[in-house]
Coordinates of C-alpha atoms in Angstrom, one line a residue:
M1 CA -37.9 -64.8 -36.0
S2 CA -36.5 -64.9 -39.5
P3 CA -33.8 -62.5 -40.6
R4 CA -34.7 -59.8 -43.1
N5 CA -32.9 -61.5 -45.9
A6 CA -33.2 -65.1 -47.0
E7 CA -29.5 -66.0 -46.5
G8 CA -29.0 -68.3 -43.6
H9 CA -32.6 -69.3 -43.3
R10 CA -31.4 -72.9 -42.9
N11 CA -29.5 -74.4 -40.0
R12 CA -30.3 -71.3 -37.9
Q13 CA -28.5 -70.9 -34.6
S14 CA -30.4 -68.6 -32.2
S15 CA -29.6 -67.6 -28.8
L16 CA -31.2 -66.1 -25.8
E17 CA -29.3 -63.4 -24.0
R18 CA -29.5 -64.2 -20.5
H19 CA -26.8 -64.5 -17.9
T20 CA -26.2 -66.9 -15.1
A21 CA -24.1 -66.2 -12.1
G22 CA -20.6 -67.7 -12.0
W23 CA -18.1 -69.4 -14.3
I24 CA -19.7 -72.2 -16.2
S25 CA -16.8 -73.2 -18.4
F26 CA -13.4 -72.0 -19.6
P27 CA -13.6 -68.7 -21.6
R28 CA -14.9 -69.2 -25.1
D29 CA -16.2 -72.7 -24.3
R30 CA -19.8 -73.7 -24.9
V31 CA -21.6 -76.3 -22.8
D32 CA -24.9 -78.1 -23.4
F33 CA -27.7 -76.9 -21.0
F34 CA -31.1 -78.4 -22.1
C35 CA -33.4 -78.8 -25.0
F36 CA -36.8 -77.2 -25.5
G37 CA -38.7 -78.7 -28.5
P38 CA -36.8 -77.5 -31.7
E39 CA -34.5 -75.3 -29.6
K40 CA -31.2 -76.5 -28.1
A41 CA -29.8 -74.3 -25.3
S42 CA -26.2 -74.1 -24.5
L43 CA -24.0 -71.9 -22.2
W44 CA -21.3 -69.7 -23.6
T45 CA -18.7 -67.9 -21.5
Q46 CA -17.4 -64.9 -23.4
Q47 CA -14.3 -64.2 -21.4
E48 CA -12.8 -64.9 -18.0
D49 CA -14.6 -63.4 -14.9
D50 CA -17.6 -62.7 -17.0
Y51 CA -21.2 -63.9 -16.9
T52 CA -22.3 -66.8 -19.1
V53 CA -24.7 -66.2 -22.0
L54 CA -27.5 -68.6 -22.9
L55 CA -27.3 -69.5 -26.6
V56 CA -30.2 -71.3 -28.4
E57 CA -29.9 -73.2 -31.6
V58 CA -33.2 -73.6 -33.5
D59 CA -33.8 -76.5 -35.8
R60 CA -36.2 -75.1 -38.3
T61 CA -36.7 -78.5 -40.0
N62 CA -38.8 -79.6 -36.9
I63 CA -41.0 -76.5 -37.0
L64 CA -44.1 -76.9 -39.2
S65 CA -45.1 -73.2 -39.2
N66 CA -43.7 -69.8 -38.1
L67 CA -45.8 -70.1 -34.9
W68 CA -44.5 -72.2 -32.1
R69 CA -44.1 -72.0 -28.3
T70 CA -40.5 -70.6 -28.1
L71 CA -38.1 -71.0 -25.3
A72 CA -37.9 -67.2 -24.9
S73 CA -41.7 -66.8 -24.4
S74 CA -41.8 -69.8 -22.1
M75 CA -39.0 -68.3 -20.0
S76 CA -40.9 -65.1 -19.7
I77 CA -44.0 -66.9 -18.6
S78 CA -42.2 -69.1 -16.1
I79 CA -40.6 -66.0 -14.4
G80 CA -44.0 -64.5 -13.8
L81 CA -45.6 -67.8 -12.6
A82 CA -42.7 -68.7 -10.3
S83 CA -42.6 -65.3 -8.7
M84 CA -46.3 -64.9 -8.0
Q85 CA -46.1 -62.2 -10.7
E86 CA -43.7 -60.2 -8.6
Q87 CA -41.2 -60.3 -11.5
S88 CA -41.9 -59.6 -15.1
R89 CA -39.4 -60.1 -17.9
E90 CA -40.1 -59.7 -21.6
I91 CA -37.5 -61.9 -23.4
D92 CA -37.0 -61.6 -27.1
Y93 CA -34.4 -62.8 -29.7
A94 CA -31.7 -60.8 -31.5
W95 CA -29.8 -62.2 -34.4
I96 CA -26.1 -62.6 -34.7
Y97 CA -24.6 -63.5 -38.1
R98 CA -21.3 -65.4 -38.6
F99 CA -21.2 -66.2 -34.9
D100 CA -17.7 -66.6 -33.6
Q101 CA -17.5 -68.0 -30.1
Q102 CA -13.9 -66.6 -29.8
K103 CA -15.3 -63.0 -29.9
P104 CA -17.3 -61.2 -27.2
V105 CA -20.9 -60.3 -27.9
E106 CA -20.1 -56.6 -28.4
S107 CA -17.9 -57.6 -31.4
Q108 CA -20.3 -60.0 -33.0
D109 CA -22.2 -59.1 -36.2
R110 CA -25.6 -58.3 -34.9
L111 CA -28.7 -57.7 -37.0
D112 CA -29.9 -55.1 -34.6
G113 CA -26.5 -53.2 -34.6
D114 CA -25.7 -51.5 -31.4
D115 CA -28.9 -52.3 -29.6
P116 CA -28.4 -51.1 -26.0
L117 CA -30.7 -53.9 -24.7
I118 CA -28.2 -56.5 -25.9
L119 CA -25.2 -54.8 -24.3
N120 CA -26.7 -53.3 -21.1
E121 CA -30.0 -54.6 -19.9
R122 CA -29.2 -58.1 -19.0
S123 CA -31.1 -60.3 -16.5
I124 CA -28.9 -62.4 -14.2
Y125 CA -30.1 -65.8 -13.1
R126 CA -28.3 -68.6 -11.4
I127 CA -28.1 -71.9 -13.1
E128 CA -30.2 -73.5 -10.4
H129 CA -33.1 -71.3 -11.2
W130 CA -33.8 -73.1 -14.4
F131 CA -33.3 -76.5 -12.9
D132 CA -35.8 -75.6 -10.2
H133 CA -38.4 -74.4 -12.7
A134 CA -38.0 -77.2 -15.3
R135 CA -41.5 -78.3 -14.3
I136 CA -43.0 -75.1 -15.5
L137 CA -41.0 -75.1 -18.8
E138 CA -41.8 -78.7 -19.5
L139 CA -45.6 -78.2 -19.1
L140 CA -45.5 -75.0 -21.2
L141 CA -43.9 -77.1 -23.9
R142 CA -46.2 -80.1 -23.5
D143 CA -49.6 -78.4 -23.1
E144 CA -50.7 -75.6 -25.5
K145 CA -53.8 -74.8 -23.5
F146 CA -51.8 -74.3 -20.3
F147 CA -49.3 -72.2 -22.3
V148 CA -52.0 -69.9 -23.7
A149 CA -53.7 -69.5 -20.3
A150 CA -50.5 -68.8 -18.5
Q151 CA -49.4 -66.3 -21.1
Q152 CA -52.7 -64.4 -20.8
L153 CA -52.4 -64.4 -17.0
C154 CA -48.9 -63.0 -17.1
D155 CA -49.9 -60.3 -19.6
S156 CA -52.8 -59.3 -17.5
F157 CA -50.4 -58.6 -14.6
R158 CA -48.2 -56.5 -16.9
N159 CA -51.2 -54.4 -17.7
H160 CA -52.5 -54.2 -14.1
W161 CA -50.2 -55.2 -11.3
F162 CA -51.0 -55.8 -7.6
C163 CA -49.6 -57.9 -4.8
L164 CA -51.1 -61.3 -5.6
E165 CA -49.8 -62.8 -2.4
C166 CA -51.7 -60.3 -0.3
A167 CA -54.8 -60.8 -2.4
L168 CA -54.7 -64.5 -1.5
R169 CA -54.4 -63.8 2.2
P170 CA -57.1 -63.1 4.8
P171 CA -57.7 -59.4 5.2
A172 CA -56.1 -59.2 8.6
H173 CA -52.8 -60.6 7.2
R174 CA -52.4 -58.4 4.1
R175 CA -49.6 -55.9 3.9
H176 CA -51.1 -54.3 0.9
Q177 CA -54.8 -53.3 0.9
H178 CA -55.1 -52.5 -2.9
P179 CA -57.1 -49.3 -2.6
E180 CA -59.1 -47.9 -5.5
P181 CA -57.4 -45.2 -7.6
D182 CA -57.8 -41.6 -6.7
V183 CA -60.7 -40.0 -8.5
W184 CA -58.4 -37.8 -10.6
S185 CA -56.4 -40.9 -11.9
M186 CA -59.3 -43.3 -12.4
V187 CA -59.9 -42.3 -16.0
S188 CA -56.2 -43.1 -16.8
R189 CA -56.3 -46.5 -15.0
I190 CA -59.5 -47.8 -16.6
P191 CA -58.0 -49.0 -19.9
N192 CA -55.3 -51.1 -18.1
M193 CA -57.8 -52.6 -15.7
E194 CA -60.2 -53.4 -18.5
T195 CA -57.5 -55.1 -20.5
A196 CA -56.3 -57.1 -17.5
I197 CA -59.9 -58.3 -16.9
V198 CA -60.3 -59.4 -20.5
Q199 CA -56.9 -61.2 -20.4
A200 CA -57.6 -62.9 -17.1
T201 CA -61.0 -64.1 -18.4
R202 CA -59.3 -65.5 -21.5
A203 CA -57.0 -67.5 -19.3
V204 CA -60.0 -69.0 -17.5
E205 CA -61.9 -69.5 -20.7
G206 CA -59.0 -71.3 -22.3
L207 CA -59.0 -74.0 -19.6
L208 CA -62.6 -74.1 -18.5
G209 CA -64.5 -72.8 -21.5
K210 CA -67.5 -70.4 -21.0
P211 CA -70.0 -71.3 -18.4
G212 CA -73.2 -72.8 -19.9
Q213 CA -76.8 -72.7 -18.9
N214 CA -76.7 -76.3 -17.6
R215 CA -74.7 -75.9 -14.4
T216 CA -74.4 -79.6 -13.9
R217 CA -72.6 -80.2 -17.2
T218 CA -70.5 -77.0 -16.6
R219 CA -69.5 -78.3 -13.1
D220 CA -68.6 -81.7 -14.6
R221 CA -66.4 -80.0 -17.2
W222 CA -64.7 -78.0 -14.5
L223 CA -63.9 -81.1 -12.5
R224 CA -62.4 -82.7 -15.6
E225 CA -60.1 -79.8 -16.3
I226 CA -58.8 -78.6 -12.9
R227 CA -58.6 -79.7 -9.2
L228 CA -59.9 -76.5 -7.7
P229 CA -63.1 -77.5 -5.7
P230 CA -65.9 -75.5 -7.4
E231 CA -68.0 -75.2 -4.2
D232 CA -65.2 -73.9 -2.0
T233 CA -65.4 -70.2 -1.0
F234 CA -63.4 -67.7 -3.0
D235 CA -62.6 -65.5 0.0
L236 CA -61.7 -62.4 -1.9
A237 CA -65.1 -62.3 -3.7
E238 CA -67.0 -63.8 -0.7
K239 CA -68.8 -66.4 -2.9
S240 CA -68.0 -69.9 -4.3
Y241 CA -65.5 -70.3 -7.1
F242 CA -68.2 -71.7 -9.2
D243 CA -70.5 -68.7 -8.7
F244 CA -67.7 -66.3 -9.3
Y245 CA -66.9 -68.2 -12.6
Y246 CA -70.5 -67.4 -13.8
D247 CA -70.3 -63.7 -12.6
L248 CA -66.9 -63.1 -14.3
F249 CA -68.1 -63.2 -17.9
P250 CA -70.6 -60.3 -17.6
V251 CA -67.7 -58.2 -16.2
R252 CA -65.5 -59.3 -19.0
N253 CA -68.2 -58.3 -21.6
D254 CA -68.5 -54.8 -20.1
S255 CA -64.7 -54.4 -20.2
A256 CA -64.3 -55.7 -23.8
H257 CA -67.1 -53.5 -25.3
S258 CA -67.0 -49.9 -24.3
F259 CA -69.2 -48.6 -27.1
G260 CA -67.4 -45.3 -27.0
S261 CA -68.1 -44.5 -23.3
L262 CA -66.1 -44.8 -20.1
S263 CA -67.2 -47.4 -17.6
A264 CA -68.9 -45.8 -14.6
T265 CA -69.1 -49.0 -12.6
L266 CA -65.7 -50.6 -13.1
T267 CA -63.6 -50.8 -10.0
R268 CA -60.0 -51.9 -9.3
F269 CA -61.5 -54.6 -7.1
D270 CA -63.1 -56.1 -10.2
A271 CA -59.7 -56.4 -11.9
I272 CA -58.1 -57.8 -8.8
T273 CA -60.7 -60.5 -8.2
A274 CA -60.7 -61.5 -11.9
Q275 CA -56.9 -61.8 -12.0
T276 CA -56.7 -63.7 -8.7
F277 CA -59.3 -66.1 -9.8
A278 CA -57.4 -66.7 -13.1
H279 CA -54.3 -67.3 -11.1
L280 CA -56.0 -70.0 -9.0
V281 CA -57.4 -71.7 -12.1
V282 CA -54.0 -71.7 -13.9
K283 CA -52.2 -72.9 -10.7
S284 CA -54.8 -75.7 -10.3
R285 CA -54.1 -76.9 -13.8
F286 CA -50.4 -76.8 -13.2
D287 CA -50.8 -78.8 -9.9
R288 CA -52.8 -81.4 -11.8
D289 CA -50.6 -81.9 -14.8
A290 CA -47.0 -80.9 -14.0
C291 CA -44.5 -83.8 -13.6
A292 CA -41.9 -84.1 -10.9
D293 CA -38.7 -82.0 -11.0
S294 CA -36.5 -84.9 -11.9
E295 CA -38.9 -86.1 -14.7
A296 CA -39.1 -82.6 -16.2
Q297 CA -35.3 -82.2 -16.2
S298 CA -35.0 -85.6 -17.9
R299 CA -37.6 -84.8 -20.5
L300 CA -35.8 -81.6 -21.4
S301 CA -32.4 -83.2 -21.3
F302 CA -31.0 -80.9 -18.6
N303 CA -27.2 -81.3 -18.2
D304 CA -26.9 -82.6 -14.6
A305 CA -23.1 -82.1 -14.7
L306 CA -23.6 -78.4 -14.4
L307 CA -25.4 -78.7 -11.0
S308 CA -22.7 -81.2 -9.7
N309 CA -20.1 -78.7 -10.7
I310 CA -21.8 -75.9 -8.8
E311 CA -22.4 -78.0 -5.7
G312 CA -18.7 -78.9 -5.6
S313 CA -17.3 -75.4 -6.3
G314 CA -17.5 -74.2 -2.7
H315 CA -19.3 -71.0 -3.6
S316 CA -23.0 -70.6 -3.3
G317 CA -24.6 -70.4 -6.8
M318 CA -21.2 -70.2 -8.4
S319 CA -19.4 -72.7 -10.6
S320 CA -15.8 -73.5 -11.0
P321 CA -14.6 -73.9 -14.6
V322 CA -16.1 -77.2 -15.9
R323 CA -13.7 -79.9 -16.8
R324 CA -14.3 -82.3 -19.6
V325 CA -17.1 -84.6 -18.4
L326 CA -18.9 -87.3 -20.1
G327 CA -22.1 -86.0 -21.5
V328 CA -20.9 -82.4 -21.7
I329 CA -20.1 -81.1 -25.2
F330 CA -17.3 -78.5 -25.6
H331 CA -16.4 -76.6 -28.7
R332 CA -12.8 -75.7 -28.1
E333 CA -12.1 -74.6 -31.6
P334 CA -14.4 -72.4 -33.6
D335 CA -16.6 -74.4 -36.0
A336 CA -16.4 -73.0 -39.5
R337 CA -19.9 -74.1 -40.3
A338 CA -21.3 -72.6 -37.1
A339 CA -19.6 -69.3 -37.9
E340 CA -21.8 -69.0 -41.0
K341 CA -25.0 -69.7 -39.1
G342 CA -27.3 -66.9 -37.8
V343 CA -27.3 -66.7 -34.0
R344 CA -29.7 -65.0 -31.7
L345 CA -29.0 -63.5 -28.4
A346 CA -32.1 -63.3 -26.2
V347 CA -32.8 -59.9 -24.6
S348 CA -34.6 -59.4 -21.4
K349 CA -36.5 -56.2 -21.2
H350 CA -37.4 -55.2 -17.7
C351 CA -41.1 -54.5 -17.0
K352 CA -41.6 -52.8 -13.7
P353 CA -44.8 -53.7 -11.9
G354 CA -47.1 -50.9 -11.0
T355 CA -47.7 -49.6 -7.5
T356 CA -50.1 -51.2 -5.1

């Protein structure tokens, strides 16, 4: 996160490059959006009839180490969780020095120079998307165990993708049957499937721990951590969730330790069941601990005036230029101090899911 030189290490402004549909403010204006721990998100319209960029200012004085749950990583996770892993976006930061809100991003002094990801590969989201998923962002910020488990789950799907929605349906209602790889491609698919199994198991382990020899104590711990009924049937595996939990770890061990030989027993079905089970565990934790939409938006200080502006604009998902409203901060004139701060634009790298 830090620039390559020490200059500007203080009062760092960072920003996520991400675009939302419609006008949010007058050209060159910035409007408060929401807060995420030490990061304060605002919306910046570069020029008329252009998409709005998400800027994030980071208060390094409130960060105790160089490791924290960033807004960029949390947005990446929330996209995967909210889409049933149908969408995957790797979001990163890119520095801008001497940020001038009167200049378009192409003309800013960027640490990464003419990085094409900044200028071309931009993800477009409507403002409502982040209001609707404030519950996910808030829990990712509040609960480190949930963050780590959800991050492992999303990474497992980046390594080995399949239609999760179909995996959760009865066989007669599945549009995708998830066949095993062809024999000539199996050897190439094994590393991704093994990695996905390990990551899915880590997601489960992070919330439930490893199953112990005393099944009663293990079941009690399960019931304390998630709401998923342990004795209900895991249809995909045709056994109870609790029994599958015990059977998962030997499969993980085989995937994690190859000892220099290819696995002759690993199947794609092993990866699919492990990842689907991990999804159910993470979702159960979310269902237990997530607060209501309105409460999450309040905790993250979402700017409600933005939604009101969109709802009154007459265009679905679009916003008329925001007028000066109480609670909305505008920066009409460039701030000389802000111009000397480092600014990050977040970049969204498209990760295409694999085939079914």
